[in-house]
mmCIF file of C-alpha atoms in Angstrom:
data_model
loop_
_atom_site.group_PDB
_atom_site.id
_atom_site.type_symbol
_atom_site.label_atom_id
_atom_site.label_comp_id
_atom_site.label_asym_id
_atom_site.label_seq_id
_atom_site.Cartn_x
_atom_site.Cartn_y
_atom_site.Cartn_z
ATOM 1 C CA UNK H 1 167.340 63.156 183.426
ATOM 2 C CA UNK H 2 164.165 61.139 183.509
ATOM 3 C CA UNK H 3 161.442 63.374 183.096
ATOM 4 C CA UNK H 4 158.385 61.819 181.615
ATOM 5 C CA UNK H 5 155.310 62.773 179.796
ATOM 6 C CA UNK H 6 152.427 60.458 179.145
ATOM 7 C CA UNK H 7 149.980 62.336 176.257
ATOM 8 C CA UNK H 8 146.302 62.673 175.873
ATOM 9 C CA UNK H 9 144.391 59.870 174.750
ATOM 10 C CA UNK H 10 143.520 58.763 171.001
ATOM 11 C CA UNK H 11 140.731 56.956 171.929
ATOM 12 C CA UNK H 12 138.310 54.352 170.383
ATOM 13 C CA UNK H 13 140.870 53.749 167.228
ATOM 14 C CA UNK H 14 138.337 50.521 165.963
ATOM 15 C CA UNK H 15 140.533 47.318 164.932
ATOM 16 C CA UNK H 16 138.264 46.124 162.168
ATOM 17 C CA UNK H 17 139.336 43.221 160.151
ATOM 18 C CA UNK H 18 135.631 41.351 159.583
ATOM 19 C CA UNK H 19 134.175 41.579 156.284
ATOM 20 C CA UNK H 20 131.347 43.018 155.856
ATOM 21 C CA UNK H 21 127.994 41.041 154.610
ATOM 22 C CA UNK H 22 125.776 42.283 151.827
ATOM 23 C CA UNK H 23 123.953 39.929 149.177
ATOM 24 C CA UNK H 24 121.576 41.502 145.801
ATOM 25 C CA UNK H 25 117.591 41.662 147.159
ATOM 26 C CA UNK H 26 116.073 42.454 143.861
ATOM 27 C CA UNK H 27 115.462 41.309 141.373
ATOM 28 C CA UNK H 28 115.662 37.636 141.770
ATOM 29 C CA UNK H 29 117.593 35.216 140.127
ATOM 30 C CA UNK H 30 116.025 34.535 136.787
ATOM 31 C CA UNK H 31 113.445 37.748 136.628
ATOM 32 C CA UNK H 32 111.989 39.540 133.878
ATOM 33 C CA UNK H 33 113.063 43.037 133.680
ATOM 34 C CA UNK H 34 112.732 46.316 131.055
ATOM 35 C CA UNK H 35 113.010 50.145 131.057
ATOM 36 C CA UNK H 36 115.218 52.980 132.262
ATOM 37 C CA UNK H 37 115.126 52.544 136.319
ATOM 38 C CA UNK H 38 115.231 48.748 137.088
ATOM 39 C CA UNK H 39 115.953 49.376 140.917
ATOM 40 C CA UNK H 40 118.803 46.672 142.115
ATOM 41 C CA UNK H 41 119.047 46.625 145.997
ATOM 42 C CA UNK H 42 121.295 45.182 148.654
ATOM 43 C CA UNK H 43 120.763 44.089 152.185
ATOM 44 C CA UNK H 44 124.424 45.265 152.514
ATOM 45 C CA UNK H 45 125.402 45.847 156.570
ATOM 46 C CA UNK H 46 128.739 45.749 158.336
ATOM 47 C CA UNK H 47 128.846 45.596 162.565
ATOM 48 C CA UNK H 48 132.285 46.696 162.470
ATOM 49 C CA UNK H 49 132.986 50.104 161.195
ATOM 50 C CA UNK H 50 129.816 50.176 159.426
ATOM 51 C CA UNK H 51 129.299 50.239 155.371
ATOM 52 C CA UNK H 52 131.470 52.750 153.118
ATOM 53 C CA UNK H 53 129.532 51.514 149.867
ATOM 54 C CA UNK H 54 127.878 49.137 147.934
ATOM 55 C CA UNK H 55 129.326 48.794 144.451
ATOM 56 C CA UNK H 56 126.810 47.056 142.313
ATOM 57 C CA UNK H 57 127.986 45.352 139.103
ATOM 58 C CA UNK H 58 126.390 43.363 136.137
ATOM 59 C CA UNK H 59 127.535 40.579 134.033
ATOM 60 C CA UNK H 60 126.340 39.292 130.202
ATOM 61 C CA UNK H 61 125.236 35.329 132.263
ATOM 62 C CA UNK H 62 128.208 33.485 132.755
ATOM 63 C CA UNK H 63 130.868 35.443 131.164
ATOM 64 C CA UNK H 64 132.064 37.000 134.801
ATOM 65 C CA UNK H 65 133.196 40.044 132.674
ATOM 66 C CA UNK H 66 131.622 42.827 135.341
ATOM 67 C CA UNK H 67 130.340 46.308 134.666
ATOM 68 C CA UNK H 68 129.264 48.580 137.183
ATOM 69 C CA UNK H 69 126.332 50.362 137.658
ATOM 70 C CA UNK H 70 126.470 53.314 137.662
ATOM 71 C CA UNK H 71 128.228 54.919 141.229
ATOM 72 C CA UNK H 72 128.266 52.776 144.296
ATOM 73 C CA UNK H 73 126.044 53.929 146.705
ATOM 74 C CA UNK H 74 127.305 55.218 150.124
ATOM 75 C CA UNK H 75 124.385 55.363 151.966
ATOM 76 C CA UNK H 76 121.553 52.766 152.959
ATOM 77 C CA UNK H 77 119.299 51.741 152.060
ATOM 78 C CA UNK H 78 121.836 50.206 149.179
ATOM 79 C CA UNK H 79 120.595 50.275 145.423
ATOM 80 C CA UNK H 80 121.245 51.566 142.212
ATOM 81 C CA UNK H 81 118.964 52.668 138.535
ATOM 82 C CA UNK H 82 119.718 49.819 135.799
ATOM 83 C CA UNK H 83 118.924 51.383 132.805
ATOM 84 C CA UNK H 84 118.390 48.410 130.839
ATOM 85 C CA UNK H 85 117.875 50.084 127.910
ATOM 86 C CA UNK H 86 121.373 50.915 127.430
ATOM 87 C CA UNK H 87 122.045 46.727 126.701
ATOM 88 C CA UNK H 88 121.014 44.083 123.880
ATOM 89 C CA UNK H 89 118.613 41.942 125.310
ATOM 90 C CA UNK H 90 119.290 38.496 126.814
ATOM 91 C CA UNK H 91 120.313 37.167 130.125
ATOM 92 C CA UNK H 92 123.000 38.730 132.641
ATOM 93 C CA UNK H 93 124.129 37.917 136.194
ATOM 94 C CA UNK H 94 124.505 40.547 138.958
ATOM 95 C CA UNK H 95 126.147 41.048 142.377
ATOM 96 C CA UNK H 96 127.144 43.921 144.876
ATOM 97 C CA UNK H 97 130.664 44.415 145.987
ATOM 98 C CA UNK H 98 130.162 45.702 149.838
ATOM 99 C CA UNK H 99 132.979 47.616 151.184
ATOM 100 C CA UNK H 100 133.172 48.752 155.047
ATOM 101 C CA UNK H 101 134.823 51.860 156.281
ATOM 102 C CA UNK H 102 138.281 49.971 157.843
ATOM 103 C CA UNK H 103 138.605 48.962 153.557
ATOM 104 C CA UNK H 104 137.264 45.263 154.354
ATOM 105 C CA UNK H 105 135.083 43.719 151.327
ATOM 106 C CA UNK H 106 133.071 41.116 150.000
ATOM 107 C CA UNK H 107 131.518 40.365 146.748
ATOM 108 C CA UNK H 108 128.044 38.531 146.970
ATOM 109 C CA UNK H 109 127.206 35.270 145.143
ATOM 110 C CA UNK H 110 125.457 35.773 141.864
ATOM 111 C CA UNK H 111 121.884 36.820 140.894
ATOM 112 C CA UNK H 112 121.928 34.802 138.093
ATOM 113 C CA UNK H 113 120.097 34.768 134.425
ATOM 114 C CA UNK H 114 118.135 38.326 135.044
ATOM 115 C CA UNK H 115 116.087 38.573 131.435
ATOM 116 C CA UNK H 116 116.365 41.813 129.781
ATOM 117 C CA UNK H 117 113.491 42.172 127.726
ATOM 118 C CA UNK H 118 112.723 45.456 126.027
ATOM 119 C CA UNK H 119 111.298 44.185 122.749
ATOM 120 C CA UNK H 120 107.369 43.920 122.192
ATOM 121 C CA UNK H 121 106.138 40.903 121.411
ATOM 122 C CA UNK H 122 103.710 40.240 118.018
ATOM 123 C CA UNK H 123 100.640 39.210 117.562
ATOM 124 C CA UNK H 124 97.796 39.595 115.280
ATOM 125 C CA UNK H 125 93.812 37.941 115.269
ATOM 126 C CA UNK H 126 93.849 34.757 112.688
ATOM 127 C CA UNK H 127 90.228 33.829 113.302
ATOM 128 C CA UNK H 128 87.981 35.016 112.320
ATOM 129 C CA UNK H 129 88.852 37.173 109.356
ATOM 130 C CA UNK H 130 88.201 40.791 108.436
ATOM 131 C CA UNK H 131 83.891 40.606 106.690
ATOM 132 C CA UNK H 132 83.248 37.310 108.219
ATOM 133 C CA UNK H 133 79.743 36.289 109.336
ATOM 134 C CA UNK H 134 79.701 34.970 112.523
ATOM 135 C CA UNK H 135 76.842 34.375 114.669
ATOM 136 C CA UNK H 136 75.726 32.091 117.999
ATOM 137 C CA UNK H 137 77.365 31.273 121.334
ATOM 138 C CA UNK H 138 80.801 30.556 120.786
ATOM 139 C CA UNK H 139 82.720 32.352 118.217
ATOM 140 C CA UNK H 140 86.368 31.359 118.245
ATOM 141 C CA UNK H 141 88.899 34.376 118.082
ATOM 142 C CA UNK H 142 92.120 33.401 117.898
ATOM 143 C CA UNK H 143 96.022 35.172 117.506
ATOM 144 C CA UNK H 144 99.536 34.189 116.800
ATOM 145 C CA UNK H 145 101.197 36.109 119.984
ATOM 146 C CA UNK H 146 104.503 35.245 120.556
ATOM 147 C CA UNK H 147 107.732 36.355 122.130
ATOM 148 C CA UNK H 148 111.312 35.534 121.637
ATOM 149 C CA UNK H 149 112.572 37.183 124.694
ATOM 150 C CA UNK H 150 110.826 36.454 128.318
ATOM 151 C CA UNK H 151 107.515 34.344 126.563
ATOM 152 C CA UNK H 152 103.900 35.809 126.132
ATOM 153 C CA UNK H 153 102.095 36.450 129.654
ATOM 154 C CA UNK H 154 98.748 36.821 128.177
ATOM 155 C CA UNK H 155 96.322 37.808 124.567
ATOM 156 C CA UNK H 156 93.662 40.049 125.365
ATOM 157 C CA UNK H 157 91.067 40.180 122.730
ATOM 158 C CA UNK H 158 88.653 42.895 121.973
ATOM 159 C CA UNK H 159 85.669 44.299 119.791
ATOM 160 C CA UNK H 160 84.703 47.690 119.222
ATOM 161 C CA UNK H 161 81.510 48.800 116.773
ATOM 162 C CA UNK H 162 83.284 48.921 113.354
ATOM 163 C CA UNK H 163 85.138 51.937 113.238
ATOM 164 C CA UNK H 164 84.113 53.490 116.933
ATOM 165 C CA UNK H 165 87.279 53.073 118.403
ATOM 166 C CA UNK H 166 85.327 51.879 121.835
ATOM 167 C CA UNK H 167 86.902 48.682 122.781
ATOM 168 C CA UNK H 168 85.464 46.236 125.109
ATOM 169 C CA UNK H 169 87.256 42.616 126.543
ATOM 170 C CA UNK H 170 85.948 39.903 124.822
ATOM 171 C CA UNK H 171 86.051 37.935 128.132
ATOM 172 C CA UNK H 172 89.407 37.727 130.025
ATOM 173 C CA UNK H 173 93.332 37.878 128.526
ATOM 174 C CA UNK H 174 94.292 34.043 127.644
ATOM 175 C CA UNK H 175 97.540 32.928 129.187
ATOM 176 C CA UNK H 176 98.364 29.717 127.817
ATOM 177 C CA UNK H 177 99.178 29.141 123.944
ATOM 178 C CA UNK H 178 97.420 28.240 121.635
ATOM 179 C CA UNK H 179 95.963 32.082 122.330
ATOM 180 C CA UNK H 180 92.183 32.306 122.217
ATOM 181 C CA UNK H 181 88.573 33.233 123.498
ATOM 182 C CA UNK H 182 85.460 31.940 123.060
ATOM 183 C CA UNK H 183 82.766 35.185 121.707
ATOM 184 C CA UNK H 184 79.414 35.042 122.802
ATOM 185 C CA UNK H 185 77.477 37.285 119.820
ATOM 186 C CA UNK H 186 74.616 36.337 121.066
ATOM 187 C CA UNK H 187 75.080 38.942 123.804
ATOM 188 C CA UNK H 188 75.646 42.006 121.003
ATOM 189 C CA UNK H 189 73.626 43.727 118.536
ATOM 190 C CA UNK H 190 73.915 42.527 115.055
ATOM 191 C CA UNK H 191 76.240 44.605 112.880
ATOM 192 C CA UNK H 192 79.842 45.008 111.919
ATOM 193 C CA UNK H 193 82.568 44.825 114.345
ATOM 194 C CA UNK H 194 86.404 45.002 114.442
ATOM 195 C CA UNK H 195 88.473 42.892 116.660
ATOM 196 C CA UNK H 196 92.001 43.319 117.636
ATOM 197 C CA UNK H 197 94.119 41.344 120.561
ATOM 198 C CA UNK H 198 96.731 42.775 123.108
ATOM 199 C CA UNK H 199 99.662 40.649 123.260
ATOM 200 C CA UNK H 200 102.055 41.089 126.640
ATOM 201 C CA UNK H 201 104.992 39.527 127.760
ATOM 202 C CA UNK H 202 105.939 38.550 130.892
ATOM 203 C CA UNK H 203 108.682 41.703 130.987
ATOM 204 C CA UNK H 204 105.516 43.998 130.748
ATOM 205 C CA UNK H 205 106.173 44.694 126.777
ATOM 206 C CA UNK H 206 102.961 44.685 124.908
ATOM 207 C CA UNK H 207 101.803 45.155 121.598
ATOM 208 C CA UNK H 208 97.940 45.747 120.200
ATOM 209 C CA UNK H 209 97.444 43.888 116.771
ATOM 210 C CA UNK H 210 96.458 45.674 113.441
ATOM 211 C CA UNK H 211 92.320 45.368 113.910
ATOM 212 C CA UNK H 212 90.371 42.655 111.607
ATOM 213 C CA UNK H 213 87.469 44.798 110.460
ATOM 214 C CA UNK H 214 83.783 44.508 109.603
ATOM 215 C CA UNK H 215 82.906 41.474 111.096
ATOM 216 C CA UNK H 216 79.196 41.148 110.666
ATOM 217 C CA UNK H 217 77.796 39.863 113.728
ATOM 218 C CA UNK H 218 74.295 38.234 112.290
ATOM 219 C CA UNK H 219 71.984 36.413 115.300
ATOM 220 C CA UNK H 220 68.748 37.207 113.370
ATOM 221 C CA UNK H 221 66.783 34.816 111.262
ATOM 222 C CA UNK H 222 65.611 35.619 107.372
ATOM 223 C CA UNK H 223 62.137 35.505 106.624
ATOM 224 C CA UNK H 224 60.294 33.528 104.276
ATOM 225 C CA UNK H 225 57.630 32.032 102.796
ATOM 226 C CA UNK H 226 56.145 30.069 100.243
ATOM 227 C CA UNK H 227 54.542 32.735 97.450
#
């Protein structure tokens, strides 16, 4: 009969068919990382109908065989806990899967060659040895740090009074191999003195050496004469 009825609006129904952007902020391509809660983040965003989650994933370097991590995260700022911990250490490759609310995605390019490094490195003092007599200006003490994994970021070597425990720098860490330190004795009291060195890597793994002990630290002349 023609009767007609026009209903009530849906209104704002958002045509969305834009991906949405979103690229891994930390850690940087080729980092050193270690520990339970390595914090990956994404600048993940969407001007559309906004971000539903950002789905981050991890990679053994090159294989492109992805796990995630852990639960994407819905809300922003965008990141997720790597518990590096949980892996064999070496290098991996990560990304963040961004997905927006209309079910648009995109997958970022690669962070690539992240180091996980959660082994100490070694290290021990080879100069001078334990009941050495050293004396004067500059006293070479020297270690064999070393690291497999990220490198060696610096030696620290120290003295303490034999068998104090009180450790004191022996001028600052070294950073460049071969590891050493020039000792100034001149500026102690004679006497016996352990040393030790504190090798870290440049993942933040360190390692203090078994101590060389009772070095005699002798800046005095004998006496004598003719009798």
């Amino acid at each position: 009969v023609g009767n007609s009825f026009t209903s009530a609006l849906v209104s704002n129904v958002r045509v969305d068919n834009t991906n949405p952007a979103g690229s891994v902020t930390a850690p940087a391509a080729s980092a050193n990382v270690r520990g339970t809660a390595v914090t990956v983040s994404s600048d993940s965003a969407d001007a559309g109908s906004g971000v539903a989650s950002a789905q981050f994933q991890r990679s053994p370097a090159g294989l492109a065989t992805w796990t995630n991590l852990g639960a994407a995260d819905t809300t922003s700022p965008y990141s997720a806990t790597w518990d590096t911990t949980l892996l064999a250490d070496g290098l991996y490759d990560l990304r963040v899967v961004t997905t927006d609310n209309a079910g648009n995605s995109f997958t970022s390019a690669l962070v690539t060659n992240v180091r996980v490094d959660n082994t100490n490195p070694t290290g021990s003092v080879t100069a001078p040895a334990a009941s050495a007599n050293v004396r004067g200006t500059t006293v070479s003490v020297t270690s064999d740090s070393a690291d497999t994994g990220s490198g060696v970021a610096s030696a620290q070597f120290q003295r303490s009074p034999a068998g104090a425990g009180t450790w004191t720098n022996i001028g600052a860490a070294d950073t460049t191999s071969p590891y050493a330190v020039s000792w100034d004795t001149t500026l102690v009291t004679d006497g016996l003195y352990d040393l030790r060195v504190t090798t870290t890597d440049n993942a933040g793994n360190s390692f203090t050496s078994a101590l060389v002990t009772n070095v005699r630290v002798d800046n005095t002349n004998p006496t004598g004469s003719v009798t």
